[in-house]
PDB file of C-alpha atoms in Angstrom:
ATOM      1  CA  MET A  82      92.338 121.282 110.376  1.00  0.00           C
ATOM      2  CA  ASN A  83      94.006 118.309 108.692  1.00  0.00           C
ATOM      3  CA  ILE A  84      92.440 114.923 108.103  1.00  0.00           C
ATOM      4  CA  LYS A  85      94.472 111.958 106.936  1.00  0.00           C
ATOM      5  CA  PHE A  86      93.097 108.687 105.681  1.00  0.00           C
ATOM      6  CA  ILE A  87      95.924 106.168 106.084  1.00  0.00           C
ATOM      7  CA  ILE A  88      95.493 102.932 104.202  1.00  0.00           C
ATOM      8  CA  PRO A  89      97.728 100.073 103.025  1.00  0.00           C
ATOM      9  CA  GLY A  90      98.416  99.381  99.368  1.00  0.00           C
ATOM     10  CA  LYS A  91      97.043 101.200  96.329  1.00  0.00           C
ATOM     11  CA  ASN A  92      93.486 101.197  95.000  1.00  0.00           C
ATOM     12  CA  LYS A  93      93.110  99.511  91.626  1.00  0.00           C
ATOM     13  CA  LYS A  94      89.365 100.090  91.122  1.00  0.00           C
ATOM     14  CA  THR A  95      88.684 103.223  89.091  1.00  0.00           C
ATOM     15  CA  PHE A  96      85.007 103.417  90.077  1.00  0.00           C
ATOM     16  CA  VAL A  97      85.972 103.574  93.772  1.00  0.00           C
ATOM     17  CA  GLU A  98      88.760 106.055  93.015  1.00  0.00           C
ATOM     18  CA  ALA A  99      86.273 108.353  91.276  1.00  0.00           C
ATOM     19  CA  GLY A 100      84.075 108.408  94.390  1.00  0.00           C
ATOM     20  CA  ILE A 101      87.042 109.012  96.668  1.00  0.00           C
ATOM     21  CA  ASP A 102      88.227 111.900  94.482  1.00  0.00           C
ATOM     22  CA  GLU A 103      84.736 113.442  94.450  1.00  0.00           C
ATOM     23  CA  TYR A 104      84.404 113.414  98.243  1.00  0.00           C
ATOM     24  CA  LEU A 105      87.955 114.660  98.779  1.00  0.00           C
ATOM     25  CA  LYS A 106      87.086 117.591  96.523  1.00  0.00           C
ATOM     26  CA  ARG A 107      83.922 118.262  98.551  1.00  0.00           C
ATOM     27  CA  LEU A 108      85.858 118.028 101.828  1.00  0.00           C
ATOM     28  CA  SER A 109      88.276 120.746 100.691  1.00  0.00           C
ATOM     29  CA  LYS A 110      85.645 123.313 101.715  1.00  0.00           C
ATOM     30  CA  TYR A 111      86.027 122.249 105.362  1.00  0.00           C
ATOM     31  CA  CYS A 112      89.549 120.933 105.859  1.00  0.00           C
ATOM     32  CA  LYS A 113      92.769 119.751 104.301  1.00  0.00           C
ATOM     33  CA  ALA A 114      92.212 116.071 103.585  1.00  0.00           C
ATOM     34  CA  LYS A 115      94.630 113.605 102.070  1.00  0.00           C
ATOM     35  CA  ILE A 116      95.125 109.913 101.616  1.00  0.00           C
ATOM     36  CA  ILE A 117      98.384 108.356 102.711  1.00  0.00           C
ATOM     37  CA  TYR A 118      99.197 104.944 101.281  1.00  0.00           C
ATOM     38  CA  ILE A 119     101.553 102.748 103.275  1.00  0.00           C
ATOM     39  CA  ASP A 120     103.172  99.555 102.069  1.00  0.00           C
ATOM     40  CA  GLU A 121     101.323  96.407 103.042  1.00  0.00           C
ATOM     41  CA  GLU A 122     103.786  93.986 104.644  1.00  0.00           C
ATOM     42  CA  LYS A 123     104.257  90.700 102.833  1.00  0.00           C
ATOM     43  CA  VAL A 124     103.489  87.474 104.689  1.00  0.00           C
ATOM     44  CA  ASN A 125     105.481  84.564 103.285  1.00  0.00           C
ATOM     45  CA  ASN A 126     104.262  81.784 105.562  1.00  0.00           C
ATOM     46  CA  ILE A 127     100.685  82.313 106.611  1.00  0.00           C
ATOM     47  CA  ASN A 128     100.802  81.588 110.315  1.00  0.00           C
ATOM     48  CA  GLN A 129      99.858  83.604 113.393  1.00  0.00           C
ATOM     49  CA  LYS A 130     103.427  84.622 114.241  1.00  0.00           C
ATOM     50  CA  GLU A 131     104.227  85.944 110.736  1.00  0.00           C
ATOM     51  CA  ILE A 132     100.888  87.738 110.509  1.00  0.00           C
ATOM     52  CA  LYS A 133     101.412  89.393 113.904  1.00  0.00           C
ATOM     53  CA  THR A 134     104.919  90.480 112.898  1.00  0.00           C
ATOM     54  CA  ALA A 135     103.626  91.970 109.637  1.00  0.00           C
ATOM     55  CA  LEU A 136     100.747  93.767 111.365  1.00  0.00           C
ATOM     56  CA  ASP A 137     103.086  95.196 114.015  1.00  0.00           C
ATOM     57  CA  LYS A 138     105.407  96.544 111.272  1.00  0.00           C
ATOM     58  CA  GLU A 139     102.420  98.128 109.541  1.00  0.00           C
ATOM     59  CA  ALA A 140     101.305  99.631 112.862  1.00  0.00           C
ATOM     60  CA  ILE A 141     104.651 101.415 113.221  1.00  0.00           C
ATOM     61  CA  SER A 142     104.233 102.883 109.742  1.00  0.00           C
ATOM     62  CA  PHE A 143     100.636 103.911 110.450  1.00  0.00           C
ATOM     63  CA  LEU A 144     101.607 105.623 113.697  1.00  0.00           C
ATOM     64  CA  LYS A 145     104.587 107.377 112.116  1.00  0.00           C
ATOM     65  CA  ASN A 146     102.218 108.924 109.563  1.00  0.00           C
ATOM     66  CA  ALA A 147      99.541 109.771 112.137  1.00  0.00           C
ATOM     67  CA  GLY A 148     101.923 111.455 114.565  1.00  0.00           C
ATOM     68  CA  ASP A 149     100.036 113.135 117.418  1.00  0.00           C
ATOM     69  CA  ASP A 150      96.728 113.174 115.549  1.00  0.00           C
ATOM     70  CA  TYR A 151      93.482 111.974 117.056  1.00  0.00           C
ATOM     71  CA  ILE A 152      93.316 108.417 115.687  1.00  0.00           C
ATOM     72  CA  ILE A 153      90.088 106.830 114.528  1.00  0.00           C
ATOM     73  CA  LEU A 154      90.585 103.164 113.774  1.00  0.00           C
ATOM     74  CA  ILE A 155      88.235 101.507 111.298  1.00  0.00           C
ATOM     75  CA  ASP A 156      88.006  98.037 112.808  1.00  0.00           C
ATOM     76  CA  ILE A 157      85.413  95.374 112.039  1.00  0.00           C
ATOM     77  CA  HIS A 158      85.663  94.152 115.652  1.00  0.00           C
ATOM     78  CA  SER A 159      84.588  97.493 117.106  1.00  0.00           C
ATOM     79  CA  LYS A 160      81.303  99.246 117.786  1.00  0.00           C
ATOM     80  CA  GLU A 161      78.982 100.268 114.962  1.00  0.00           C
ATOM     81  CA  LEU A 162      77.704 103.847 115.025  1.00  0.00           C
ATOM     82  CA  SER A 163      74.755 105.546 113.376  1.00  0.00           C
ATOM     83  CA  THR A 164      75.489 108.577 111.221  1.00  0.00           C
ATOM     84  CA  SER A 165      74.390 110.880 114.061  1.00  0.00           C
ATOM     85  CA  GLU A 166      76.632 109.071 116.554  1.00  0.00           C
ATOM     86  CA  PHE A 167      79.518 109.237 114.088  1.00  0.00           C
ATOM     87  CA  ARG A 168      78.993 112.996 113.692  1.00  0.00           C
ATOM     88  CA  GLU A 169      79.015 113.458 117.490  1.00  0.00           C
ATOM     89  CA  CYS A 170      82.252 111.482 117.849  1.00  0.00           C
ATOM     90  CA  PHE A 171      83.775 113.312 114.900  1.00  0.00           C
ATOM     91  CA  GLU A 172      82.858 116.699 116.376  1.00  0.00           C
ATOM     92  CA  LYS A 173      84.455 115.712 119.707  1.00  0.00           C
ATOM     93  CA  ALA A 174      87.596 114.620 117.868  1.00  0.00           C
ATOM     94  CA  ILE A 175      87.779 117.999 116.131  1.00  0.00           C
ATOM     95  CA  SER A 176      87.469 119.833 119.437  1.00  0.00           C
ATOM     96  CA  LYS A 177      90.118 117.677 121.136  1.00  0.00           C
ATOM     97  CA  ASN A 178      92.840 117.870 118.536  1.00  0.00           C
ATOM     98  CA  GLY A 179      91.806 119.326 115.199  1.00  0.00           C
ATOM     99  CA  ASN A 180      94.021 116.885 113.312  1.00  0.00           C
ATOM    100  CA  ILE A 181      92.521 113.478 112.726  1.00  0.00           C
ATOM    101  CA  SER A 182      93.908 110.301 111.181  1.00  0.00           C
ATOM    102  CA  PHE A 183      91.597 107.518 110.065  1.00  0.00           C
ATOM    103  CA  ILE A 184      93.433 104.190 109.881  1.00  0.00           C
ATOM    104  CA  PHE A 185      92.300 101.185 107.843  1.00  0.00           C
ATOM    105  CA  GLY A 186      93.724  97.697 108.287  1.00  0.00           C
ATOM    106  CA  SER A 187      95.450  95.552 105.703  1.00  0.00           C
ATOM    107  CA  SER A 188      94.456  92.142 104.336  1.00  0.00           C
ATOM    108  CA  TYR A 189      95.246  90.452 107.639  1.00  0.00           C
ATOM    109  CA  GLY A 190      93.626  93.056 109.872  1.00  0.00           C
ATOM    110  CA  LEU A 191      95.096  95.342 112.504  1.00  0.00           C
ATOM    111  CA  SER A 192      97.781  95.140 115.148  1.00  0.00           C
ATOM    112  CA  ASP A 193      96.876  95.402 118.820  1.00  0.00           C
ATOM    113  CA  ILE A 194      99.433  98.220 118.885  1.00  0.00           C
ATOM    114  CA  LEU A 195      96.917 100.277 116.878  1.00  0.00           C
ATOM    115  CA  ARG A 196      93.943  99.168 118.942  1.00  0.00           C
ATOM    116  CA  ASN A 197      95.748 100.282 122.104  1.00  0.00           C
ATOM    117  CA  ARG A 198      96.752 103.673 120.644  1.00  0.00           C
ATOM    118  CA  ALA A 199      93.463 104.555 118.908  1.00  0.00           C
ATOM    119  CA  ASP A 200      91.344 107.306 120.412  1.00  0.00           C
ATOM    120  CA  LEU A 201      88.214 105.860 118.817  1.00  0.00           C
ATOM    121  CA  LYS A 202      87.554 102.469 117.261  1.00  0.00           C
ATOM    122  CA  LEU A 203      84.544 101.890 115.054  1.00  0.00           C
ATOM    123  CA  SER A 204      83.077  99.415 112.627  1.00  0.00           C
ATOM    124  CA  LEU A 205      81.295 100.572 109.493  1.00  0.00           C
ATOM    125  CA  SER A 206      79.028  97.532 109.335  1.00  0.00           C
ATOM    126  CA  LYS A 207      78.716  93.867 110.146  1.00  0.00           C
ATOM    127  CA  LEU A 208      79.307  93.357 106.429  1.00  0.00           C
ATOM    128  CA  THR A 209      82.850  92.982 105.129  1.00  0.00           C
ATOM    129  CA  PHE A 210      84.092  95.621 102.658  1.00  0.00           C
ATOM    130  CA  THR A 211      87.335  96.018 100.772  1.00  0.00           C
ATOM    131  CA  HIS A 212      89.737  98.551 102.312  1.00  0.00           C
ATOM    132  CA  TYR A 213      89.040 101.043  99.551  1.00  0.00           C
ATOM    133  CA  PHE A 214      85.283 100.745  99.696  1.00  0.00           C
ATOM    134  CA  SER A 215      85.588 101.313 103.461  1.00  0.00           C
ATOM    135  CA  LEU A 216      87.700 104.372 102.683  1.00  0.00           C
ATOM    136  CA  LEU A 217      85.015 105.734 100.327  1.00  0.00           C
ATOM    137  CA  VAL A 218      82.258 105.168 102.899  1.00  0.00           C
ATOM    138  CA  THR A 219      84.332 106.829 105.629  1.00  0.00           C
ATOM    139  CA  ILE A 220      85.184 109.875 103.522  1.00  0.00           C
ATOM    140  CA  GLU A 221      81.505 110.263 102.634  1.00  0.00           C
ATOM    141  CA  GLN A 222      80.543 110.084 106.327  1.00  0.00           C
ATOM    142  CA  VAL A 223      83.165 112.701 107.215  1.00  0.00           C
ATOM    143  CA  TYR A 224      81.741 114.980 104.524  1.00  0.00           C
ATOM    144  CA  ARG A 225      78.186 114.319 105.753  1.00  0.00           C
ATOM    145  CA  SER A 226      79.307 115.124 109.310  1.00  0.00           C
ATOM    146  CA  PHE A 227      80.746 118.474 108.248  1.00  0.00           C
ATOM    147  CA  LYS A 228      77.457 119.285 106.514  1.00  0.00           C
ATOM    148  CA  MET A 229      75.516 118.407 109.681  1.00  0.00           C
ATOM    149  CA  ILE A 230      77.901 120.327 111.971  1.00  0.00           C
ATOM    150  CA  ASN A 231      77.481 123.411 109.778  1.00  0.00           C
ATOM    151  CA  ASN A 232      73.665 123.022 109.559  1.00  0.00           C
ATOM    152  CA  GLU A 233      73.876 122.639 105.788  1.00  0.00           C
ATOM    153  CA  THR A 234      71.634 120.478 103.670  1.00  0.00           C
ATOM    154  CA  TYR A 235      73.251 117.413 102.173  1.00  0.00           C
ATOM    155  CA  ASP A 236      73.479 117.664  98.407  1.00  0.00           C
ATOM    156  CA  LYS A 237      72.588 114.249  97.139  1.00  0.00           C
TER     157      LYS A 237
END
């Protein structure tokens, strides 16, 4: 099983990076997990047309990296799930494909191309997080889900 976390740009916060590295290490017991960084498209004139064009270009890059994976889109405009609901959806994703790509939007959000292609869309919270904090939370929830699926206690 392969899990990809596809995200635009590069994280510049070492405290977040340390958490991401820790959970990636923990995940290695259950799967091959990696982070794929794509280039965030530049928007010169901030208007709806330019933003849409940039998001559509990013979507092509996201989808190229995801391939035929089961795609879980982290989208603030989608449904919030409890940890148990997340685990159920995650377990279904594993059984359907085995390879999963989590996709996180850029500064301007997500293209409808991604929303239409995603197998599952979810919001982490009504609160707004940076992309990389969202990545850390998602990786932790994936790890927690594996622990639950395997009837293991969660080491806090």
